[in-house]
């Protein structure tokens, strides 16, 4: 992907935005619930409460909602700071209402967890941590500071100290658990969503390049005849104008430019392999095409192509699908980036499977992440180390995820392991990536479309 695309994803992770309308609707539900609870407590159960002050506290939320609705556009998206201020207001409003209605003796104290959960879902970590700390502070203050609830006969309604402590401890644990749990799930969900979008972008880019190559190949084919005609006619003119040096020089220039056009179209047409006759190619051809951009980067990239056991020595004809080429290219790029000197790309096949094995003589995969390789935004090294071993690299850990996703989309199974050899630094080295397809998923001949051009039929009279 382009660097601008990477920057876009990084920017999305730095600040999460939420619609104002969402928080306003949630606050209306909270106001309705608070009014209903106050009505039931006073009218049905006859409890003695500070109804006037409680009504003013609920009214503050109503005023805040109307202010937000009339001052700001309905589709306004709040920044992290603005959303934090709204949720802090909700925590303080609910804390004040609980202060007027018994503190932690009020079973509705559980609702203090709601703003924390919302904050952990939509806010960056520092803001959600601030909200969690504020909620814990409010909860602790409510243990000692609150207006008692009185029964109809004037008896104070209060929990025993042991149960009050249990409620406080449960809320403390709830704030920590709900905040961390919700934060972790949301982070993983957002990471997967962004990584899948990046995968689609990479696949679309590869598809565009393949389509462009097809157009170039078609243009090269169509221009071949007129260029050949220009070259033929210019050759004849050169013979006839051998005694006229000035005209001969012009004709020679025409011939040279025709040759140059032919060479340009030939080089541009190398990517034009979407021709109907070239939608399949031998296994080695497709793999070498995928690895081609990285074979001349200062590392020795070696190819080996042998059947498994006593299998058919003829290579399978496989589909030249963009996801296969892009996925293998990404794996080869990673191997070249981290290799000390040599990368091996081994291809093999049997009656039931096709395997491509890419290995290098580098440090191998760190044991701390080898079980999570292929997850989005997992980096095997610190960024400073990456810049040393991969100059100019400032990635997001999406490369292997994209490669894995694209290859699995084509039916492959990927295995990431370390070799048993030793790298130049003396550490156990040699990262190995094995990509295995069921042969029926990849072999064009088994699918019934791989006959290609076939053998020429003899012409009989």
Short mmCIF file of C-alpha atoms in Angstrom, two decimals:
data_model
loop_
_atom_site.label_atom_id
_atom_site.label_comp_id
_atom_site.label_asym_id
_atom_site.label_seq_id
_atom_site.Cartn_x
_atom_site.Cartn_y
_atom_site.Cartn_z
CA UNK A 1 0.00 0.00 0.00
CA UNK A 2 1.02 3.60 -0.38
CA UNK A 3 2.41 5.46 2.61
CA UNK A 4 -0.62 7.75 2.59
CA UNK A 5 -2.87 4.73 3.14
CA UNK A 6 -0.77 3.66 6.13
CA UNK A 7 -0.94 7.16 7.56
CA UNK A 8 -4.70 7.09 7.19
CA UNK A 9 -5.02 3.95 9.32
CA UNK A 10 -2.59 5.30 11.90
CA UNK A 11 -4.64 8.48 12.18
CA UNK A 12 -7.82 6.47 12.73
CA UNK A 13 -6.22 4.62 15.61
CA UNK A 14 -5.04 7.82 17.30
CA UNK A 15 -8.53 9.25 17.75
CA UNK A 16 -11.89 7.55 17.92
CA UNK A 17 -14.90 9.63 17.08
CA UNK A 18 -18.56 9.20 18.12
CA UNK A 19 -21.71 10.90 16.90
CA UNK A 20 -23.31 13.48 19.18
CA UNK A 21 -26.73 12.04 18.37
CA UNK A 22 -25.72 8.67 19.83
CA UNK A 23 -24.83 10.13 23.23
CA UNK A 24 -27.92 12.34 23.21
CA UNK A 25 -30.21 9.34 22.63
CA UNK A 26 -28.49 7.35 25.38
CA UNK A 27 -28.91 10.29 27.74
CA UNK A 28 -32.64 10.49 26.95
CA UNK A 29 -32.97 6.83 27.94
CA UNK A 30 -31.10 7.57 31.16
CA UNK A 31 -33.37 10.54 31.93
CA UNK A 32 -36.49 8.44 31.31
CA UNK A 33 -35.17 5.72 33.60
CA UNK A 34 -34.29 8.20 36.36
CA UNK A 35 -37.71 9.83 36.22
CA UNK A 36 -39.40 6.42 36.29
CA UNK A 37 -37.33 5.24 39.25
CA UNK A 38 -38.03 8.46 41.19
CA UNK A 39 -41.76 8.17 40.50
CA UNK A 40 -41.96 4.51 41.57
CA UNK A 41 -39.92 5.10 44.74
CA UNK A 42 -42.05 8.04 45.93
CA UNK A 43 -45.51 7.15 44.66
CA UNK A 44 -45.66 3.36 44.88
CA UNK A 45 -43.30 2.66 47.79
CA UNK A 46 -43.78 5.95 49.64
CA UNK A 47 -40.06 6.47 50.22
CA UNK A 48 -38.98 9.86 51.53
CA UNK A 49 -36.44 11.44 49.16
CA UNK A 50 -35.12 14.87 48.29
CA UNK A 51 -37.52 14.99 45.35
CA UNK A 52 -36.95 18.65 44.53
CA UNK A 53 -33.18 18.44 44.37
CA UNK A 54 -33.36 15.09 42.53
CA UNK A 55 -35.73 16.60 39.96
CA UNK A 56 -33.33 19.53 39.45
CA UNK A 57 -30.45 17.09 38.93
CA UNK A 58 -32.45 15.19 36.31
CA UNK A 59 -33.45 18.50 34.76
CA UNK A 60 -29.79 19.36 34.31
CA UNK A 61 -29.46 16.39 31.94
CA UNK A 62 -32.58 17.49 30.07
CA UNK A 63 -31.19 21.02 29.66
CA UNK A 64 -27.84 19.65 28.51
CA UNK A 65 -29.56 17.49 25.91
CA UNK A 66 -31.65 20.33 24.53
CA UNK A 67 -28.56 22.55 24.43
CA UNK A 68 -26.67 19.89 22.44
CA UNK A 69 -29.61 19.36 20.06
CA UNK A 70 -30.20 23.03 19.26
CA UNK A 71 -26.64 24.33 19.24
CA UNK A 72 -24.89 21.54 17.32
CA UNK A 73 -25.80 19.76 14.09
CA UNK A 74 -27.49 16.40 14.51
CA UNK A 75 -24.79 14.56 12.53
CA UNK A 76 -21.88 16.24 14.34
CA UNK A 77 -19.08 13.88 15.30
CA UNK A 78 -17.42 14.59 18.60
CA UNK A 79 -13.70 14.58 19.11
CA UNK A 80 -12.29 12.44 21.88
CA UNK A 81 -12.09 15.44 24.22
CA UNK A 82 -15.69 16.51 23.55
CA UNK A 83 -17.05 13.00 24.05
CA UNK A 84 -15.07 12.73 27.29
CA UNK A 85 -16.62 15.96 28.60
CA UNK A 86 -20.13 14.68 27.85
CA UNK A 87 -19.51 11.38 29.61
CA UNK A 88 -17.86 13.11 32.58
CA UNK A 89 -21.00 15.22 32.89
CA UNK A 90 -23.09 12.04 32.95
CA UNK A 91 -20.90 10.51 35.68
CA UNK A 92 -21.15 13.63 37.84
CA UNK A 93 -24.90 13.95 37.26
CA UNK A 94 -25.50 10.32 38.17
CA UNK A 95 -23.17 10.63 41.18
CA UNK A 96 -25.09 13.67 42.45
CA UNK A 97 -28.42 11.87 41.94
CA UNK A 98 -27.13 8.86 43.88
CA UNK A 99 -25.90 11.23 46.63
CA UNK A 100 -29.47 12.52 46.99
CA UNK A 101 -30.96 9.01 46.97
CA UNK A 102 -28.94 6.94 49.41
CA UNK A 103 -25.51 6.60 47.81
CA UNK A 104 -24.41 2.97 47.44
CA UNK A 105 -27.51 1.90 49.39
CA UNK A 106 -29.35 2.65 46.15
CA UNK A 107 -29.27 -0.47 43.92
CA UNK A 108 -29.14 1.78 40.85
CA UNK A 109 -25.54 2.64 41.73
CA UNK A 110 -24.72 -0.12 39.26
CA UNK A 111 -25.47 2.37 36.46
CA UNK A 112 -22.15 4.09 37.19
CA UNK A 113 -20.60 1.38 35.02
CA UNK A 114 -22.47 2.59 31.91
CA UNK A 115 -20.37 5.71 31.11
CA UNK A 116 -17.19 3.75 31.80
CA UNK A 117 -18.22 1.06 29.31
CA UNK A 118 -19.16 3.63 26.67
CA UNK A 119 -15.89 5.50 27.20
CA UNK A 120 -13.81 2.33 26.87
CA UNK A 121 -15.58 1.63 23.58
CA UNK A 122 -15.22 4.99 21.83
CA UNK A 123 -12.36 6.87 23.51
CA UNK A 124 -8.57 6.64 23.47
CA UNK A 125 -7.00 4.92 26.45
CA UNK A 126 -5.95 8.05 28.36
CA UNK A 127 -9.49 9.47 28.30
CA UNK A 128 -11.16 6.18 29.22
CA UNK A 129 -8.64 5.75 32.07
CA UNK A 130 -9.53 9.25 33.30
CA UNK A 131 -13.21 8.36 33.30
CA UNK A 132 -12.54 5.11 35.14
CA UNK A 133 -10.60 6.96 37.82
CA UNK A 134 -13.36 9.56 38.18
CA UNK A 135 -16.00 6.83 38.53
CA UNK A 136 -13.98 5.08 41.22
CA UNK A 137 -13.56 8.38 43.09
CA UNK A 138 -17.30 9.14 42.92
CA UNK A 139 -18.12 5.61 44.08
CA UNK A 140 -15.77 5.87 47.05
CA UNK A 141 -17.19 9.25 48.12
CA UNK A 142 -20.73 7.88 47.98
CA UNK A 143 -19.87 5.33 50.66
CA UNK A 144 -19.66 8.05 53.31
CA UNK A 145 -21.35 11.07 51.81
CA UNK A 146 -25.03 10.68 50.87
CA UNK A 147 -28.54 11.63 51.90
CA UNK A 148 -30.32 8.70 53.53
CA UNK A 149 -33.44 7.18 52.10
CA UNK A 150 -36.30 7.07 54.61
CA UNK A 151 -39.09 4.52 54.73
CA UNK A 152 -42.70 5.81 54.99
CA UNK A 153 -42.44 5.52 58.79
CA UNK A 154 -39.21 7.54 58.86
CA UNK A 155 -36.85 4.57 59.33
CA UNK A 156 -33.54 5.02 57.46
CA UNK A 157 -32.98 2.39 54.76
CA UNK A 158 -29.31 1.39 54.77
CA UNK A 159 -27.32 -1.73 54.01
CA UNK A 160 -25.20 -3.34 56.73
CA UNK A 161 -21.58 -2.21 56.61
CA UNK A 162 -20.42 -5.57 55.27
CA UNK A 163 -22.87 -5.42 52.35
CA UNK A 164 -22.01 -1.76 51.76
CA UNK A 165 -18.34 -2.66 51.52
CA UNK A 166 -19.24 -5.53 49.18
CA UNK A 167 -21.17 -3.15 46.91
CA UNK A 168 -18.24 -0.75 46.84
CA UNK A 169 -15.76 -3.54 46.07
CA UNK A 170 -18.04 -4.94 43.35
CA UNK A 171 -18.27 -1.53 41.69
CA UNK A 172 -14.49 -1.05 41.86
CA UNK A 173 -13.91 -4.43 40.25
CA UNK A 174 -16.69 -3.78 37.75
CA UNK A 175 -15.12 -0.48 36.64
CA UNK A 176 -11.75 -2.15 36.08
CA UNK A 177 -13.11 -5.31 34.46
CA UNK A 178 -15.71 -3.68 32.21
CA UNK A 179 -13.29 -0.95 31.17
CA UNK A 180 -10.39 -3.26 30.33
CA UNK A 181 -12.55 -5.99 28.79
CA UNK A 182 -14.53 -3.60 26.60
CA UNK A 183 -11.35 -1.77 25.64
CA UNK A 184 -9.60 -4.97 24.58
CA UNK A 185 -12.53 -6.27 22.53
CA UNK A 186 -13.05 -2.90 20.83
CA UNK A 187 -9.35 -2.52 20.03
CA UNK A 188 -9.18 -5.98 18.47
CA UNK A 189 -12.37 -5.38 16.49
CA UNK A 190 -11.14 -2.04 15.15
CA UNK A 191 -7.74 -3.51 14.30
CA UNK A 192 -9.33 -6.36 12.37
CA UNK A 193 -11.68 -4.00 10.54
CA UNK A 194 -8.86 -1.67 9.51
CA UNK A 195 -6.67 -4.57 8.50
CA UNK A 196 -9.42 -6.07 6.35
CA UNK A 197 -9.90 -2.72 4.62
CA UNK A 198 -6.15 -2.61 3.99
CA UNK A 199 -6.34 -6.12 2.55
CA UNK A 200 -9.09 -5.12 0.15
CA UNK A 201 -7.05 -2.08 -0.92
CA UNK A 202 -4.00 -4.23 -1.58
CA UNK A 203 -6.05 -6.73 -3.59
CA UNK A 204 -7.73 -3.96 -5.57
CA UNK A 205 -4.33 -2.45 -6.35
CA UNK A 206 -2.99 -5.79 -7.56
CA UNK A 207 -6.10 -6.31 -9.67
CA UNK A 208 -5.70 -2.87 -11.24
CA UNK A 209 -2.08 -3.61 -12.07
CA UNK A 210 -3.08 -6.89 -13.66
CA UNK A 211 -5.84 -5.22 -15.69
CA UNK A 212 -3.45 -2.46 -16.75
CA UNK A 213 -0.95 -5.08 -17.83
CA UNK A 214 -3.63 -6.69 -19.98
CA UNK A 215 -4.34 -3.38 -21.69
CA UNK A 216 -0.62 -2.80 -22.29
CA UNK A 217 -0.21 -6.31 -23.72
CA UNK A 218 -3.14 -5.77 -26.06
CA UNK A 219 -1.71 -2.42 -27.18
CA UNK A 220 1.70 -4.00 -27.77
CA UNK A 221 0.09 -6.73 -29.83
CA UNK A 222 -1.94 -4.30 -31.93
CA UNK A 223 1.00 -1.94 -32.51
CA UNK A 224 3.31 -4.76 -33.53
CA UNK A 225 2.12 -4.82 -37.14
CA UNK A 226 2.38 -1.08 -37.92
CA UNK A 227 5.79 -0.88 -36.24
CA UNK A 228 7.00 -3.84 -38.28
CA UNK A 229 5.70 -2.12 -41.44
CA UNK A 230 7.52 1.12 -40.55
CA UNK A 231 10.71 -0.82 -39.97
CA UNK A 232 10.39 -2.70 -43.27
CA UNK A 233 9.65 0.41 -45.34
CA UNK A 234 12.43 2.39 -43.63
CA UNK A 235 14.88 -0.42 -44.44
CA UNK A 236 13.95 -0.29 -48.11
CA UNK A 237 14.27 3.50 -48.14
CA UNK A 238 17.73 3.25 -46.56
CA UNK A 239 18.84 1.06 -49.45
CA UNK A 240 17.47 3.49 -52.03
CA UNK A 241 18.85 6.60 -50.31
CA UNK A 242 22.36 5.32 -49.74
CA UNK A 243 23.72 8.09 -52.03
CA UNK A 244 21.75 10.88 -50.26
CA UNK A 245 23.31 11.20 -46.78
CA UNK A 246 20.91 13.86 -45.47
CA UNK A 247 17.76 11.87 -46.26
CA UNK A 248 19.45 8.64 -45.21
CA UNK A 249 20.08 10.11 -41.76
CA UNK A 250 16.38 10.94 -41.35
CA UNK A 251 15.26 7.47 -42.47
CA UNK A 252 17.80 5.87 -40.14
CA UNK A 253 16.36 7.92 -37.26
CA UNK A 254 12.83 6.72 -38.15
CA UNK A 255 14.00 3.10 -38.10
CA UNK A 256 15.76 3.58 -34.74
CA UNK A 257 12.67 5.16 -33.20
CA UNK A 258 10.50 2.31 -34.48
CA UNK A 259 12.89 -0.14 -32.79
CA UNK A 260 12.70 1.93 -29.63
CA UNK A 261 8.88 1.86 -29.67
CA UNK A 262 9.02 -1.91 -30.07
CA UNK A 263 11.37 -2.26 -27.09
CA UNK A 264 9.24 0.03 -24.91
CA UNK A 265 6.04 -1.86 -25.69
CA UNK A 266 7.80 -5.16 -25.09
CA UNK A 267 9.04 -4.08 -21.66
CA UNK A 268 5.67 -2.62 -20.70
CA UNK A 269 3.90 -5.72 -21.92
CA UNK A 270 5.80 -7.96 -19.51
CA UNK A 271 3.08 -7.28 -16.94
CA UNK A 272 0.36 -7.87 -19.48
CA UNK A 273 -0.43 -11.42 -18.64
CA UNK A 274 -4.18 -11.23 -18.42
CA UNK A 275 -4.39 -12.45 -22.00
CA UNK A 276 -6.94 -15.24 -22.39
CA UNK A 277 -4.16 -17.72 -23.17
CA UNK A 278 -2.10 -16.71 -20.14
CA UNK A 279 -4.57 -16.76 -17.27
CA UNK A 280 -2.80 -19.94 -16.22
CA UNK A 281 0.93 -20.51 -16.08
CA UNK A 282 3.35 -23.11 -14.71
CA UNK A 283 3.82 -23.00 -10.94
CA UNK A 284 7.43 -21.81 -11.19
CA UNK A 285 6.50 -19.01 -13.59
CA UNK A 286 3.85 -17.62 -11.25
CA UNK A 287 6.11 -17.83 -8.19
CA UNK A 288 9.02 -16.17 -10.00
CA UNK A 289 6.70 -13.42 -11.21
CA UNK A 290 5.60 -12.81 -7.62
CA UNK A 291 9.21 -12.71 -6.36
CA UNK A 292 10.60 -10.69 -9.28
CA UNK A 293 10.58 -7.21 -7.62
CA UNK A 294 12.78 -8.52 -4.79
CA UNK A 295 15.32 -10.76 -6.52
CA UNK A 296 17.81 -7.94 -7.16
CA UNK A 297 17.87 -6.30 -3.75
CA UNK A 298 21.29 -7.48 -2.65
CA UNK A 299 20.22 -10.92 -1.39
CA UNK A 300 20.67 -14.26 -3.14
CA UNK A 301 17.16 -15.51 -3.96
CA UNK A 302 17.28 -19.15 -5.02
CA UNK A 303 14.46 -21.11 -6.61
CA UNK A 304 13.93 -24.87 -6.52
CA UNK A 305 11.09 -26.72 -8.18
CA UNK A 306 10.74 -30.49 -7.67
CA UNK A 307 7.82 -32.89 -7.31
CA UNK A 308 7.16 -34.66 -4.02
CA UNK A 309 8.29 -38.29 -3.93
CA UNK A 310 7.69 -40.02 -7.23
CA UNK A 311 5.11 -37.55 -8.45
CA UNK A 312 4.59 -36.33 -11.99
CA UNK A 313 7.65 -34.26 -13.01
CA UNK A 314 5.47 -31.94 -15.10
CA UNK A 315 4.69 -28.73 -13.23
CA UNK A 316 1.02 -28.02 -12.51
CA UNK A 317 -0.58 -25.19 -14.44
CA UNK A 318 -2.01 -22.83 -11.83
CA UNK A 319 -4.19 -19.75 -11.97
CA UNK A 320 -2.45 -16.37 -12.13
CA UNK A 321 -4.74 -14.83 -9.54
CA UNK A 322 -3.87 -11.39 -8.07
CA UNK A 323 -4.29 -12.55 -4.47
CA UNK A 324 -1.80 -15.40 -5.00
CA UNK A 325 0.80 -13.16 -6.64
CA UNK A 326 0.44 -10.35 -4.10
CA UNK A 327 0.46 -12.72 -1.13
CA UNK A 328 3.59 -14.60 -2.26
CA UNK A 329 5.29 -11.32 -3.17
CA UNK A 330 4.72 -10.02 0.35
CA UNK A 331 6.17 -13.19 1.90
CA UNK A 332 9.25 -12.99 -0.33
CA UNK A 333 9.66 -9.31 0.55
CA UNK A 334 9.68 -10.12 4.28
CA UNK A 335 12.20 -12.91 3.74
CA UNK A 336 14.51 -10.64 1.73
CA UNK A 337 14.17 -7.83 4.28
CA UNK A 338 15.29 -9.98 7.20
CA UNK A 339 17.67 -12.42 5.51
CA UNK A 340 21.39 -12.24 6.14
CA UNK A 341 22.36 -13.25 2.62
CA UNK A 342 20.14 -15.99 1.16
CA UNK A 343 16.45 -16.63 0.56
CA UNK A 344 15.20 -19.98 -0.72
CA UNK A 345 11.89 -20.38 -2.53
CA UNK A 346 11.05 -24.05 -2.92
CA UNK A 347 8.09 -25.32 -4.92
CA UNK A 348 6.78 -28.87 -4.79
CA UNK A 349 3.62 -30.75 -5.66
CA UNK A 350 1.90 -34.06 -5.32
CA UNK A 351 -1.36 -35.54 -6.56
CA UNK A 352 -3.25 -33.82 -3.74
CA UNK A 353 -1.38 -30.62 -2.83
CA UNK A 354 0.87 -27.79 -4.02
CA UNK A 355 3.38 -26.30 -1.59
CA UNK A 356 5.52 -23.16 -1.76
CA UNK A 357 8.12 -22.90 1.01
CA UNK A 358 9.94 -19.60 1.60
CA UNK A 359 12.87 -19.57 4.01
CA UNK A 360 15.72 -17.22 4.89
CA UNK A 361 18.91 -17.29 6.93
CA UNK A 362 17.98 -14.39 9.20
CA UNK A 363 17.16 -14.30 12.90
CA UNK A 364 13.84 -16.08 12.50
CA UNK A 365 10.52 -15.18 14.09
CA UNK A 366 10.71 -14.06 17.73
CA UNK A 367 9.26 -16.71 20.01
CA UNK A 368 7.07 -14.08 21.70
CA UNK A 369 4.99 -13.46 18.57
CA UNK A 370 5.31 -16.61 16.48
CA UNK A 371 1.93 -17.82 17.71
CA UNK A 372 0.29 -14.54 16.65
CA UNK A 373 1.93 -14.04 13.27
CA UNK A 374 -0.71 -13.08 10.75
CA UNK A 375 -2.78 -11.07 13.23
CA UNK A 376 -3.13 -7.40 12.26
CA UNK A 377 -0.81 -4.81 13.81
CA UNK A 378 1.57 -7.38 15.33
CA UNK A 379 5.20 -6.31 14.92
CA UNK A 380 7.98 -8.78 15.39
CA UNK A 381 10.50 -6.09 16.39
CA UNK A 382 10.58 -2.67 17.87
CA UNK A 383 10.36 0.15 15.37
CA UNK A 384 13.94 1.31 16.01
CA UNK A 385 15.21 -2.20 15.30
CA UNK A 386 13.12 -2.36 12.15
CA UNK A 387 14.63 0.83 10.83
CA UNK A 388 18.08 -0.64 11.31
CA UNK A 389 17.37 -3.95 9.59
CA UNK A 390 14.91 -2.55 7.05
CA UNK A 391 15.96 1.00 6.06
CA UNK A 392 13.00 3.27 5.39
CA UNK A 393 10.57 0.83 6.94
CA UNK A 394 7.78 2.29 9.04
CA UNK A 395 5.08 -0.34 8.74
CA UNK A 396 2.08 -1.20 10.85
CA UNK A 397 2.36 -4.98 11.04
CA UNK A 398 -0.19 -5.38 8.24
CA UNK A 399 2.08 -7.01 5.65
CA UNK A 400 1.89 -10.60 6.87
CA UNK A 401 -1.79 -10.19 7.75
CA UNK A 402 -2.58 -9.08 4.20
CA UNK A 403 -0.50 -11.88 2.69
CA UNK A 404 -2.08 -14.48 4.97
CA UNK A 405 -5.61 -13.23 4.31
CA UNK A 406 -5.16 -13.12 0.52
CA UNK A 407 -3.55 -16.56 0.34
CA UNK A 408 -6.17 -18.12 2.62
CA UNK A 409 -8.78 -16.56 0.37
CA UNK A 410 -7.28 -18.63 -2.48
CA UNK A 411 -7.63 -21.81 -0.39
CA UNK A 412 -4.13 -21.96 1.12
CA UNK A 413 -3.01 -22.95 4.61
CA UNK A 414 -0.01 -21.06 6.02
CA UNK A 415 2.46 -22.33 8.62
CA UNK A 416 5.09 -20.09 10.24
CA UNK A 417 8.09 -21.79 11.84
CA UNK A 418 11.78 -21.25 12.55
CA UNK A 419 14.58 -23.33 11.07
CA UNK A 420 16.96 -25.30 13.21
CA UNK A 421 20.11 -23.71 11.82
CA UNK A 422 22.15 -20.83 13.19
CA UNK A 423 22.27 -17.27 11.90
CA UNK A 424 25.43 -15.22 11.62
CA UNK A 425 24.78 -13.78 15.07
CA UNK A 426 24.78 -17.26 16.57
CA UNK A 427 21.06 -17.29 17.35
CA UNK A 428 18.65 -19.92 16.18
CA UNK A 429 17.64 -18.55 12.82
CA UNK A 430 15.87 -19.04 9.57
CA UNK A 431 12.25 -18.01 9.32
CA UNK A 432 10.18 -20.47 7.29
CA UNK A 433 6.76 -19.86 5.76
CA UNK A 434 5.04 -22.83 4.13
CA UNK A 435 2.03 -22.16 1.92
CA UNK A 436 0.02 -25.24 0.97
CA UNK A 437 -2.99 -25.46 -1.33
CA UNK A 438 -5.19 -28.44 -2.11
CA UNK A 439 -4.21 -29.09 -5.70
CA UNK A 440 -7.82 -29.04 -6.85
CA UNK A 441 -8.10 -25.40 -5.65
CA UNK A 442 -5.14 -24.18 -7.70
CA UNK A 443 -4.52 -26.53 -10.61
CA UNK A 444 -6.29 -25.15 -13.69
CA UNK A 445 -6.18 -28.53 -15.44
CA UNK A 446 -8.03 -30.27 -12.61
CA UNK A 447 -10.63 -27.51 -12.76
CA UNK A 448 -11.24 -28.28 -16.41
CA UNK A 449 -9.96 -24.95 -17.72
CA UNK A 450 -6.28 -25.59 -17.87
CA UNK A 451 -5.90 -27.12 -21.26
CA UNK A 452 -4.61 -23.76 -22.37
CA UNK A 453 -3.63 -23.77 -26.02
CA UNK A 454 -3.15 -27.53 -26.00
CA UNK A 455 -1.24 -29.43 -28.60
CA UNK A 456 -1.53 -28.51 -32.25
CA UNK A 457 -3.88 -30.80 -34.14
CA UNK A 458 -2.44 -32.23 -37.35
CA UNK A 459 -4.06 -30.89 -40.51
CA UNK A 460 -5.39 -33.69 -42.59
CA UNK A 461 -6.59 -33.50 -46.09
#
